[in-house]
CSV table of C-alpha atoms in Angstrom, one decimal:
chain,number,residue,atom,x,y,z
A,579,MET,CA,172.3,133.5,69.8
A,580,SER,CA,173.6,130.1,68.7
A,581,SER,CA,172.5,127.0,70.6
A,582,LYS,CA,175.8,125.2,69.9
A,583,THR,CA,177.8,124.2,73.0
A,584,GLY,CA,181.5,123.4,73.4
A,585,LEU,CA,183.7,122.1,76.2
A,586,LEU,CA,187.4,122.9,76.2
A,587,THR,CA,189.9,120.9,78.3
A,588,ALA,CA,193.0,123.0,78.6
A,589,VAL,CA,196.6,122.4,79.9
A,590,HIS,CA,198.6,125.1,78.0
A,591,LEU,CA,197.7,128.2,79.9
A,592,ALA,CA,200.1,130.4,78.0
A,593,ASN,CA,198.3,129.6,74.7
A,594,ILE,CA,194.7,130.1,76.0
A,595,GLY,CA,194.0,133.1,73.9
A,596,SER,CA,194.8,131.4,70.6
A,597,THR,CA,193.0,128.3,71.7
A,598,LEU,CA,189.8,130.2,72.5
A,599,ALA,CA,190.1,132.1,69.2
A,600,ALA,CA,190.3,128.7,67.4
A,601,THR,CA,186.8,127.8,68.7
A,602,ARG,CA,185.3,130.9,67.2
A,603,LYS,CA,184.6,129.3,63.8
A,604,TYR,CA,182.2,126.8,65.4
A,605,ALA,CA,179.7,129.6,66.2
A,606,LEU,CA,179.2,128.6,69.8
A,607,GLY,CA,176.5,130.0,72.1
A,608,THR,CA,178.2,128.6,75.2
A,609,LEU,CA,181.8,127.5,75.9
A,610,TYR,CA,182.7,125.7,79.0
A,611,VAL,CA,186.4,125.6,80.0
A,612,GLN,CA,187.9,123.2,82.4
A,613,LEU,CA,191.5,123.2,83.4
A,614,HIS,CA,192.9,119.7,83.5
A,615,PRO,CA,192.5,118.2,87.0
A,616,SER,CA,196.2,117.3,87.0
A,617,PHE,CA,196.8,121.0,87.7
A,618,ILE,CA,195.9,120.4,91.3
A,619,GLU,CA,199.2,118.6,91.7
A,620,VAL,CA,201.1,121.9,91.1
A,621,ALA,CA,198.7,124.6,92.6
A,622,ARG,CA,195.7,124.9,94.9
A,623,PRO,CA,192.4,126.3,93.3
A,624,PRO,CA,192.8,129.9,94.5
A,625,ALA,CA,196.0,130.2,92.5
A,626,PHE,CA,194.0,130.1,89.3
A,627,GLY,CA,191.9,133.2,90.1
A,628,LYS,CA,194.0,135.8,88.3
A,629,PHE,CA,194.4,133.6,85.2
A,630,ILE,CA,190.6,133.0,85.0
A,631,ALA,CA,190.0,136.8,85.5
A,632,SER,CA,192.3,137.6,82.6
A,633,VAL,CA,190.5,135.2,80.3
A,634,TYR,CA,187.1,136.6,81.1
A,635,GLN,CA,188.6,140.1,80.5
A,636,SER,CA,189.7,139.2,77.0
A,637,SER,CA,186.9,136.9,76.0
A,638,PRO,CA,184.5,139.4,74.3
A,639,THR,CA,187.3,140.3,71.9
A,640,VAL,CA,188.6,136.7,71.5
A,641,LEU,CA,185.3,134.8,71.4
A,642,GLY,CA,182.8,137.5,70.5
A,643,ALA,CA,180.3,139.2,72.8
A,644,GLY,CA,177.6,136.7,72.2
A,645,VAL,CA,179.4,133.6,73.7
A,646,ASP,CA,178.5,132.6,77.3
A,647,LEU,CA,182.0,131.6,78.7
A,648,ARG,CA,182.1,129.6,81.9
A,649,PHE,CA,185.1,128.2,83.7
A,650,LEU,CA,184.3,124.9,85.4
A,651,VAL,CA,186.1,125.0,88.8
A,652,SER,CA,185.0,121.6,89.9
A,653,SER,CA,187.8,119.9,87.8
A,654,LEU,CA,190.3,121.6,90.1
A,655,LYS,CA,188.6,120.3,93.3
A,656,ALA,CA,187.3,116.9,92.4
A,657,ARG,CA,190.6,115.9,90.7
A,658,GLU,CA,188.7,114.5,87.7
A,659,LEU,CA,187.4,115.6,84.3
A,660,VAL,CA,184.0,117.1,84.4
A,661,THR,CA,181.0,115.3,82.8
A,662,LEU,CA,178.3,117.7,81.9
A,663,ARG,CA,174.6,116.7,81.9
A,664,GLU,CA,173.7,118.7,78.9
A,665,LYS,CA,174.6,117.7,75.4
A,666,ILE,CA,178.0,119.0,74.2
A,667,ASP,CA,178.3,119.5,70.5
A,668,TYR,CA,182.1,119.9,70.5
A,669,HIS,CA,184.7,118.6,72.9
A,670,PHE,CA,187.9,120.6,72.4
A,671,PHE,CA,191.4,119.8,73.6
A,672,ASP,CA,194.4,122.0,73.4
A,673,TYR,CA,196.6,118.9,73.1
A,674,PRO,CA,196.6,115.7,71.1
A,675,LEU,CA,194.6,113.1,73.1
A,676,GLY,CA,197.1,110.5,72.2
A,677,SER,CA,199.7,112.3,74.3
A,678,SER,CA,197.7,111.8,77.5
A,679,GLU,CA,195.7,109.1,79.3
A,680,ASP,CA,192.4,111.0,79.0
A,681,ARG,CA,190.7,109.2,76.1
A,682,GLY,CA,189.8,106.2,78.1
A,683,LYS,CA,188.4,108.4,80.9
A,684,LEU,CA,186.1,110.5,78.8
A,685,GLN,CA,182.4,110.1,78.4
A,686,LEU,CA,182.1,111.9,75.1
A,687,ARG,CA,178.6,110.6,74.2
A,688,ASP,CA,177.7,112.3,70.9
A,689,SER,CA,180.3,115.1,71.0
A,690,GLU,CA,182.6,115.8,68.2
A,691,VAL,CA,186.2,115.6,69.4
A,692,ILE,CA,188.4,118.4,68.1
A,693,GLU,CA,192.1,118.7,68.9
A,694,LEU,CA,193.0,122.4,68.6
A,695,GLY,CA,196.7,122.1,69.5
A,696,THR,CA,199.6,119.9,68.5
A,697,LYS,CA,201.7,120.6,71.6
A,698,PRO,CA,201.8,117.4,73.7
A,699,PHE,CA,200.0,117.1,77.0
A,700,GLU,CA,202.1,118.7,79.8
A,701,ILE,CA,201.1,120.4,83.0
A,702,ASP,CA,203.0,123.6,83.6
A,703,GLY,CA,202.2,125.7,86.6
A,704,ALA,CA,204.7,128.4,85.8
A,705,GLY,CA,203.2,131.9,86.3
A,706,LEU,CA,200.6,130.7,88.7
A,707,GLN,CA,200.8,132.7,92.0
A,708,ASP,CA,199.8,131.3,95.3
A,709,GLY,CA,196.3,132.4,95.8
A,710,GLY,CA,196.4,131.9,99.6
A,711,LYS,CA,194.4,129.4,101.7
A,712,MET,CA,190.9,128.2,101.3
A,713,PHE,CA,188.0,128.9,103.7
A,714,GLY,CA,185.1,126.8,104.9
A,715,ASN,CA,182.4,129.5,104.5
A,716,VAL,CA,182.7,132.4,102.0
A,717,VAL,CA,180.2,135.3,101.5
A,718,LEU,CA,179.7,138.0,99.0
A,719,GLY,CA,177.0,140.3,97.8
A,720,GLY,CA,175.9,142.3,94.8
A,721,THR,CA,173.1,143.2,92.4
A,722,PHE,CA,174.1,140.6,89.7
A,723,ASP,CA,171.9,142.1,87.0
A,724,ARG,CA,172.3,140.1,83.8
A,725,LEU,CA,175.5,138.2,84.6
A,726,HIS,CA,178.5,139.5,82.8
A,727,GLY,CA,182.3,138.9,82.9
A,728,GLY,CA,182.8,141.0,86.0
A,729,HIS,CA,180.1,139.0,87.9
A,730,LYS,CA,181.6,135.7,86.7
A,731,VAL,CA,185.0,136.7,88.0
A,732,LEU,CA,183.7,137.7,91.4
A,733,LEU,CA,181.6,134.5,91.8
A,734,THR,CA,184.3,132.3,90.4
A,735,GLN,CA,187.0,133.7,92.7
A,736,ALA,CA,184.7,133.1,95.7
A,737,VAL,CA,184.1,129.5,94.6
A,738,LEU,CA,187.9,129.0,94.2
A,739,LEU,CA,188.3,130.1,97.8
A,740,ALA,CA,185.5,128.1,99.4
A,741,LYS,CA,185.7,124.6,100.7
A,742,GLU,CA,182.2,123.9,102.0
A,743,ARG,CA,179.6,126.7,101.8
A,744,MET,CA,179.1,129.9,99.9
A,745,VAL,CA,176.5,132.6,100.7
A,746,VAL,CA,175.5,135.2,98.1
A,747,GLY,CA,173.4,138.2,99.0
A,748,VAL,CA,171.5,139.7,96.0
A,749,THR,CA,170.1,143.2,96.5
A,750,ASP,CA,166.3,143.6,96.4
A,751,GLU,CA,164.4,146.6,95.1
A,752,ASN,CA,165.1,148.6,98.3
A,753,MET,CA,168.8,148.7,97.4
A,754,ILE,CA,168.9,149.3,93.7
A,755,LYS,CA,167.2,152.7,93.3
A,756,SER,CA,170.5,154.6,93.3
A,757,LYS,CA,171.8,152.6,90.3
A,758,LYS,CA,171.8,153.9,86.8
A,759,LEU,CA,168.6,152.8,84.9
A,760,TRP,CA,167.5,150.8,87.9
A,761,GLU,CA,164.0,150.4,86.4
A,762,LEU,CA,165.6,148.0,83.9
A,763,ILE,CA,167.1,145.8,86.5
A,764,LEU,CA,165.7,142.3,86.5
A,765,PRO,CA,163.4,141.1,89.4
A,766,VAL,CA,165.4,139.9,92.4
A,767,GLU,CA,163.9,136.4,92.0
A,768,GLN,CA,165.3,136.1,88.5
A,769,ARG,CA,168.7,137.4,89.5
A,770,ILE,CA,168.9,134.9,92.3
A,771,ALA,CA,167.9,132.1,90.0
A,772,GLU,CA,170.6,133.1,87.5
A,773,VAL,CA,173.3,133.3,90.2
A,774,ARG,CA,172.4,129.9,91.6
A,775,GLU,CA,172.4,128.3,88.2
A,776,PHE,CA,175.8,129.7,87.3
A,777,LEU,CA,177.3,128.6,90.7
A,778,GLU,CA,175.9,125.1,90.5
A,779,CYS,CA,177.2,124.8,86.9
A,780,ILE,CA,180.8,125.8,87.7
A,781,ASP,CA,181.1,123.8,91.0
A,782,SER,CA,178.3,121.6,92.3
A,783,SER,CA,180.3,120.4,95.3
A,784,LEU,CA,179.6,123.5,97.5
A,785,LYS,CA,176.5,124.3,99.5
A,786,TYR,CA,175.0,127.5,98.1
A,787,GLU,CA,172.7,129.9,99.9
A,788,VAL,CA,171.6,132.7,97.5
A,789,VAL,CA,169.3,135.1,99.3
A,790,PRO,CA,167.8,138.5,98.8
A,791,ILE,CA,169.2,141.4,101.0
A,792,SER,CA,167.5,144.7,101.8
A,793,ASP,CA,170.5,146.3,103.5
A,794,PRO,CA,174.3,146.4,102.8
A,795,PHE,CA,175.0,143.7,105.4
A,796,GLY,CA,172.5,140.9,104.8
A,797,PRO,CA,173.4,137.6,106.6
A,798,THR,CA,176.9,138.9,107.6
A,799,ALA,CA,175.3,140.8,110.4
A,800,THR,CA,174.1,137.7,112.3
A,801,ASP,CA,175.6,134.6,110.8
A,802,PRO,CA,178.4,133.2,113.1
A,803,ASN,CA,179.5,130.6,110.6
A,804,MET,CA,181.4,132.8,108.1
A,805,ASP,CA,185.1,133.0,107.5
A,806,MET,CA,185.8,135.2,104.5
A,807,ILE,CA,184.1,138.0,102.5
A,808,VAL,CA,184.9,138.7,98.8
A,809,VAL,CA,184.6,142.3,97.7
A,810,SER,CA,185.7,144.3,94.6
A,811,THR,CA,187.9,147.3,94.7
A,812,GLU,CA,184.7,149.4,94.3
A,813,THR,CA,183.1,147.8,97.4
A,814,ALA,CA,186.2,147.3,99.5
A,815,ARG,CA,185.0,149.7,102.2
A,816,GLY,CA,182.0,147.5,102.6
A,817,GLY,CA,184.1,144.7,103.9
A,818,ALA,CA,185.5,146.9,106.7
A,819,LYS,CA,182.0,148.0,107.6
A,820,VAL,CA,180.8,144.4,107.8
A,821,ASN,CA,183.6,143.6,110.3
A,822,GLU,CA,182.8,146.7,112.4
A,823,LEU,CA,179.2,145.4,112.7
A,824,ARG,CA,180.2,141.9,113.4
A,825,SER,CA,182.5,143.2,116.1
A,826,LYS,CA,179.6,145.0,117.7
A,827,ASN,CA,177.5,141.9,117.5
A,828,GLY,CA,180.2,139.7,119.1
A,829,LEU,CA,180.9,137.8,115.9
A,830,ASN,CA,184.3,136.7,114.5
A,831,GLN,CA,186.1,139.0,112.0
A,832,LEU,CA,186.1,138.0,108.4
A,833,GLU,CA,189.1,137.8,106.1
A,834,VAL,CA,188.6,140.2,103.3
A,835,HIS,CA,189.6,139.2,99.8
A,836,THR,CA,189.6,142.1,97.2
A,837,ILE,CA,189.2,141.5,93.5
A,838,GLU,CA,190.1,144.0,90.8
A,839,LEU,CA,187.3,145.2,88.5
A,840,LEU,CA,187.5,144.3,84.8
A,841,ASP,CA,188.1,147.1,82.3
A,842,ASP,CA,185.6,147.4,79.5
A,843,GLU,CA,187.8,147.4,76.4
A,844,SER,CA,184.9,148.4,74.2
A,845,THR,CA,183.6,151.3,76.2
A,846,VAL,CA,182.5,154.6,74.5
A,847,ASP,CA,181.7,158.1,75.7
A,848,ASP,CA,178.7,158.3,78.2
A,849,LYS,CA,179.6,154.8,79.6
A,850,GLU,CA,181.7,153.6,82.5
A,851,ASP,CA,185.1,152.3,81.7
A,852,LYS,CA,184.6,149.1,83.6
A,853,ILE,CA,182.6,146.0,82.7
A,854,SER,CA,179.3,146.8,84.4
A,855,SER,CA,175.6,146.0,84.5
A,856,SER,CA,175.0,149.8,84.1
A,857,ASN,CA,176.7,149.7,80.6
A,858,GLN,CA,174.6,146.6,79.7
A,859,ARG,CA,171.4,148.4,80.7
A,860,MET,CA,172.5,151.4,78.6
A,861,ASP,CA,172.9,149.0,75.7
A,862,LEU,CA,169.3,147.9,76.1
A,863,LEU,CA,168.1,151.4,75.3
A,864,GLY,CA,166.6,151.5,71.8
A,865,THR,CA,166.4,147.7,71.6
A,866,ARG,CA,163.4,145.5,71.6
A,867,LEU,CA,162.7,144.3,75.1
A,868,LYS,CA,159.8,142.0,74.1
A,869,PRO,CA,159.0,140.0,71.0
A,870,ARG,CA,156.7,141.9,68.6
A,871,GLN,CA,153.1,140.9,69.3
A,872,GLN,CA,150.3,140.5,66.8
A,873,LYS,CA,147.4,142.9,67.2
A,874,PRO,CA,144.7,141.3,65.0
A,875,HIS,CA,142.1,144.0,65.9
A,876,LEU,CA,144.4,146.7,64.4
A,877,SER,CA,145.0,147.1,60.7
A,878,PRO,CA,148.7,146.2,59.9
A,879,LYS,CA,149.0,149.6,58.1
A,880,PRO,CA,149.8,152.1,59.3
A,881,TYR,CA,151.9,150.7,62.1
A,882,ILE,CA,151.2,152.8,65.2
A,883,ILE,CA,153.7,153.4,68.0
A,884,GLY,CA,152.5,154.9,71.2
A,885,LEU,CA,155.3,157.1,72.5
A,886,VAL,CA,155.0,157.7,76.3
A,887,GLY,CA,157.0,159.4,78.9
A,888,GLY,CA,156.9,161.7,81.9
A,889,VAL,CA,157.3,165.4,81.9
A,890,ALA,CA,160.9,166.5,80.9
A,891,SER,CA,161.8,163.0,79.7
A,892,GLY,CA,162.7,164.1,76.2
A,893,LYS,CA,159.7,162.5,74.7
A,894,SER,CA,158.9,165.4,72.2
A,895,LYS,CA,162.6,165.5,71.0
A,896,MET,CA,162.5,161.8,70.5
A,897,ALA,CA,159.3,162.2,68.4
A,898,GLU,CA,161.1,164.8,66.3
A,899,ARG,CA,163.9,162.3,65.6
A,900,PHE,CA,161.5,159.7,64.3
A,901,GLN,CA,159.8,162.4,62.2
A,902,LYS,CA,163.1,163.1,60.5
A,903,LEU,CA,163.6,159.4,60.0
A,904,GLY,CA,160.3,159.1,58.1
A,905,ALA,CA,157.6,158.6,60.6
A,906,GLY,CA,154.3,160.5,60.8
A,907,VAL,CA,153.9,162.1,64.2
A,908,ILE,CA,150.7,162.8,66.1
A,909,ASP,CA,151.1,165.1,69.2
A,910,CYS,CA,148.2,164.4,71.5
A,911,ASP,CA,149.2,167.3,73.7
A,912,LYS,CA,148.6,169.6,70.8
A,913,ILE,CA,145.3,167.9,70.1
A,914,ALA,CA,144.4,168.7,73.7
A,915,HIS,CA,145.3,172.3,73.0
A,916,GLU,CA,142.9,172.3,70.1
A,917,LEU,CA,140.1,170.9,72.2
A,918,TYR,CA,140.6,173.7,74.7
A,919,GLU,CA,139.8,176.3,72.1
A,920,PRO,CA,136.5,178.2,72.3
A,921,GLY,CA,133.8,176.5,70.1
A,922,GLU,CA,135.1,173.0,70.9
A,923,GLU,CA,132.7,170.7,72.9
A,924,CYS,CA,135.5,170.1,75.5
A,925,TYR,CA,136.1,173.8,76.0
A,926,GLN,CA,132.6,174.4,77.5
A,927,ALA,CA,132.8,171.3,79.6
A,928,VAL,CA,136.1,172.4,81.1
A,929,VAL,CA,134.9,175.9,81.9
A,930,ASN,CA,131.7,174.6,83.4
A,931,ASN,CA,133.6,172.3,85.8
A,932,PHE,CA,136.6,174.5,86.7
A,933,GLY,CA,135.1,178.0,86.6
A,934,LEU,CA,135.7,181.3,84.8
A,935,GLY,CA,138.9,181.8,86.8
A,936,ILE,CA,140.8,179.5,84.4
A,937,LEU,CA,140.2,181.9,81.4
A,938,ASN,CA,142.5,184.5,80.0
A,939,GLU,CA,141.1,187.9,79.0
A,940,ASP,CA,140.4,186.7,75.5
A,941,LYS,CA,138.3,183.8,76.9
A,942,THR,CA,140.9,181.1,76.0
A,943,ILE,CA,141.8,178.6,78.7
A,944,ASN,CA,144.9,179.5,80.7
A,945,ARG,CA,146.5,176.1,80.8
A,946,LYS,CA,149.0,177.1,83.5
A,947,ALA,CA,146.1,178.2,85.8
A,948,LEU,CA,144.3,175.0,85.0
A,949,GLY,CA,147.4,172.9,85.6
A,950,THR,CA,147.9,174.5,89.1
A,951,ILE,CA,144.4,173.4,90.0
A,952,VAL,CA,144.5,169.8,88.7
A,953,PHE,CA,148.1,168.9,89.7
A,954,ALA,CA,147.2,169.9,93.3
A,955,ASP,CA,144.1,167.8,93.5
A,956,PRO,CA,144.0,164.2,92.1
A,957,ASP,CA,140.2,164.2,92.0
A,958,LYS,CA,140.1,167.3,89.8
A,959,LEU,CA,142.8,165.8,87.6
A,960,ASP,CA,140.7,162.7,87.1
A,961,LEU,CA,137.7,164.9,86.2
A,962,LEU,CA,139.7,166.8,83.6
A,963,ASN,CA,141.0,163.5,82.1
A,964,THR,CA,137.4,162.1,81.9
A,965,ILE,CA,136.4,165.2,79.8
A,966,LEU,CA,139.4,165.1,77.5
A,967,TRP,CA,140.7,161.5,76.9
A,968,ASP,CA,138.0,160.0,74.7
A,969,ALA,CA,137.9,163.2,72.6
A,970,ILE,CA,141.7,163.2,72.2
A,971,LEU,CA,141.9,159.6,71.1
A,972,GLU,CA,139.1,160.0,68.6
A,973,ARG,CA,140.8,163.0,66.9
A,974,ALA,CA,144.2,161.2,67.0
A,975,LYS,CA,142.7,158.4,65.0
A,976,GLN,CA,141.4,160.8,62.5
A,977,ARG,CA,144.9,162.4,62.1
A,978,ILE,CA,146.5,158.9,61.8
A,979,ALA,CA,144.2,158.0,58.9
A,980,GLU,CA,145.0,161.3,57.2
A,981,LEU,CA,148.7,160.8,57.5
A,982,HIS,CA,148.5,157.3,56.1
A,983,GLU,CA,146.1,158.1,53.3
A,984,GLN,CA,147.3,161.6,52.2
A,985,GLN,CA,151.1,161.3,53.0
A,986,ASN,CA,151.5,157.5,52.7
A,987,LYS,CA,153.1,157.3,56.2
A,988,GLN,CA,153.7,153.7,57.0
A,989,ILE,CA,154.7,154.2,60.7
A,990,ILE,CA,152.9,156.7,62.9
A,991,ILE,CA,154.3,157.9,66.2
A,992,MET,CA,151.4,158.8,68.6
A,993,GLU,CA,153.1,161.0,71.3
A,994,ALA,CA,150.9,160.9,74.4
A,995,ALA,CA,152.0,161.3,77.9
A,996,VAL,CA,148.6,160.1,79.2
A,997,LEU,CA,148.5,157.0,77.0
A,998,LEU,CA,148.9,154.4,79.8
A,999,LYS,CA,146.6,156.2,82.2
A,1000,ALA,CA,144.0,156.6,79.5
A,1001,GLY,CA,144.2,152.9,78.6
A,1002,TRP,CA,145.0,153.6,74.9
A,1003,GLN,CA,147.4,150.6,74.6
A,1004,SER,CA,144.9,148.7,72.4
A,1005,ALA,CA,145.1,151.5,69.9
A,1006,CYS,CA,148.8,151.0,69.3
A,1007,HIS,CA,150.9,148.1,67.8
A,1008,GLU,CA,153.7,148.9,70.3
A,1009,ILE,CA,154.5,151.1,73.2
A,1010,TRP,CA,157.9,153.0,73.3
A,1011,SER,CA,158.7,154.7,76.6
A,1012,CYS,CA,161.0,157.6,77.5
A,1013,ILE,CA,162.3,157.6,81.1
A,1014,ILE,CA,164.5,160.1,83.0
A,1015,PRO,CA,165.9,159.9,86.5
A,1016,LYS,CA,163.7,161.8,88.9
A,1017,GLU,CA,166.5,164.2,89.9
A,1018,GLU,CA,167.2,165.1,86.3
A,1019,ALA,CA,163.5,165.7,85.7
A,1020,ILE,CA,163.3,168.0,88.7
A,1021,LYS,CA,166.3,169.9,87.4
A,1022,ARG,CA,164.8,170.3,83.9
A,1023,LEU,CA,161.5,171.5,85.2
A,1024,LYS,CA,163.1,174.1,87.4
A,1025,GLU,CA,165.3,175.4,84.6
A,1026,ARG,CA,162.8,175.1,81.7
A,1027,ASN,CA,159.5,175.8,83.3
A,1028,GLY,CA,160.6,178.0,86.2
A,1029,LEU,CA,158.9,175.7,88.8
A,1030,SER,CA,160.0,175.5,92.4
A,1031,GLU,CA,161.3,172.1,93.5
A,1032,GLU,CA,158.1,171.4,95.4
A,1033,GLU,CA,156.0,172.1,92.3
A,1034,ALA,CA,158.3,170.0,90.1
A,1035,ILE,CA,158.0,167.1,92.5
A,1036,LYS,CA,154.2,167.3,92.5
A,1037,ARG,CA,154.1,167.4,88.7
A,1038,ILE,CA,156.3,164.3,88.5
A,1039,GLU,CA,154.5,162.3,91.1
A,1040,SER,CA,151.2,162.9,89.5
A,1041,GLN,CA,152.4,161.0,86.4
A,1042,VAL,CA,153.0,157.4,85.6
A,1043,ALA,CA,156.2,156.1,87.4
A,1044,ASN,CA,159.2,155.0,85.4
A,1045,THR,CA,158.7,151.4,86.5
A,1046,GLU,CA,155.3,151.3,84.9
A,1047,LEU,CA,156.6,153.0,81.8
A,1048,VAL,CA,159.2,150.2,81.5
A,1049,ARG,CA,156.8,147.4,82.4
A,1050,HIS,CA,154.5,148.3,79.4
A,1051,ALA,CA,157.3,149.2,77.0
A,1052,ASP,CA,158.5,147.3,74.0
A,1053,VAL,CA,161.4,149.7,73.7
A,1054,VAL,CA,162.8,152.1,76.2
A,1055,PHE,CA,164.8,155.4,75.7
A,1056,CYS,CA,166.6,157.6,78.2
A,1057,SER,CA,167.9,161.1,77.4
A,1058,ALA,CA,170.1,161.5,80.5
A,1059,TRP,CA,173.3,161.5,78.4
A,1060,SER,CA,174.5,163.3,75.3
A,1061,TYR,CA,172.4,164.3,72.4
A,1062,GLU,CA,174.4,161.9,70.2
A,1063,TYR,CA,173.6,158.9,72.5
A,1064,SER,CA,169.9,159.7,72.4
A,1065,GLN,CA,170.1,159.9,68.6
A,1066,GLN,CA,171.8,156.4,68.5
A,1067,GLN,CA,168.9,155.0,70.6
A,1068,ALA,CA,166.4,156.4,68.1
A,1069,GLU,CA,168.2,155.1,65.1
A,1070,LYS,CA,168.6,151.7,66.6
A,1071,ALA,CA,164.9,151.3,67.4
A,1072,TRP,CA,163.9,152.7,64.0
A,1073,GLY,CA,166.3,150.5,62.0
A,1074,THR,CA,165.1,147.4,63.8
A,1075,LEU,CA,161.4,148.1,63.2
A,1076,VAL,CA,161.9,149.0,59.5
A,1077,GLU,CA,163.7,145.8,59.0
A,1078,GLU,CA,161.1,143.7,60.8
A,1079,LEU,CA,158.3,145.3,58.9
A,1080,LYS,CA,160.3,145.0,55.6
A,1081,LEU,CA,159.5,148.6,54.7
A,1082,LYS,CA,161.2,150.7,52.1
A,1083,LEU,CA,161.1,154.2,53.3
């Protein structure tokens, strides 16, 4: 993302689209927009809510998805032009400065002044609708994962309505587990910090309380000093529930202000048709979540990817995709099968520890019978792992060397469900994780493996949790949607890595 920053002072609301588009050639990372403080003479701050929402709605198309757009509300309250602390590279105006009295009031420092419009300075409030009265204390809540245009609209509308204090409840881990790809949601401390930074940026005059909440009500259940709650059309029923609880607790009823959700004009199949954090988290799938780390103890060639994931997560299908794209693939589960064969050292150790009851008539190990034993007893599972893990890794390393030397494979996918538990991270340049919602994993195990729900749950809970898979991952995949969407994730990750490694495959 570009580090260039711009500040636009605007008076011609009807031309805002073309004005914003004119800034695009300056390759900005951040664009602040302030409406001229003279607007306060024709309308109160709440009247600008719908206009600001419409601009956020269109900004990805007009400015490009990579620009952080921020409307500075303080100019409409303080009745003066905003002076930002940070360095501004470009100060844009949608009118000739000579047609106003602004030049003498500006503290431009090292900014380059650019007049984007020729229409003279004129304040026109036509089209602005009365946004209603303002309130001393305003409250709202949400997850606020990776602030996007919808969040900015919700927060900005609340700021426009507030005169003194604003309380924002940010959901903690107890409240996010029903959300799509919740394992990718940022820590609550980080989300709180980002919300606070945004609010203090757009209007530093208010008192902000940004707090974690572990239930749908948060401070609204007990705080007597609240006047209005801001909700979206999606959470409107929550406003009524809040007032029911406040009534039971002997507190005043809150005015409820409802905001329309923003449509996502670039949405595709498998995604929601609104601007949402869920869509943003889906966009993270197949992308690099961490900078690529140097592993000096490993040879740079071949480049080894540890592919991990729980049962029924689509891990094997993902490995097949990479094989078709040109990777060499090592299946550690198949290696384990080999090590169970009569004549292998591990075979005798397993039989000695788990008894003859795990053998088929032909003396081969009945893996289903063995699985029933170990998945019901964590101590026995640990024992089996101790017997197998070192032997699996050693044979996997032999196969990796063979694929590189005999088939010239530059990238090797080592598919291993046990990789994290076995501590094999140091044997890989990167870890790529496959996750699936627990409910979907249970459904797949019942349909594919014929397990009961109780058996499926035990199998899932014996494995590494999705949160741990994500924590260790450089790249994350999820096969909860269409085959095509999973393929896109694979191609995205593969293309990025091949480009980074400068490989010609």
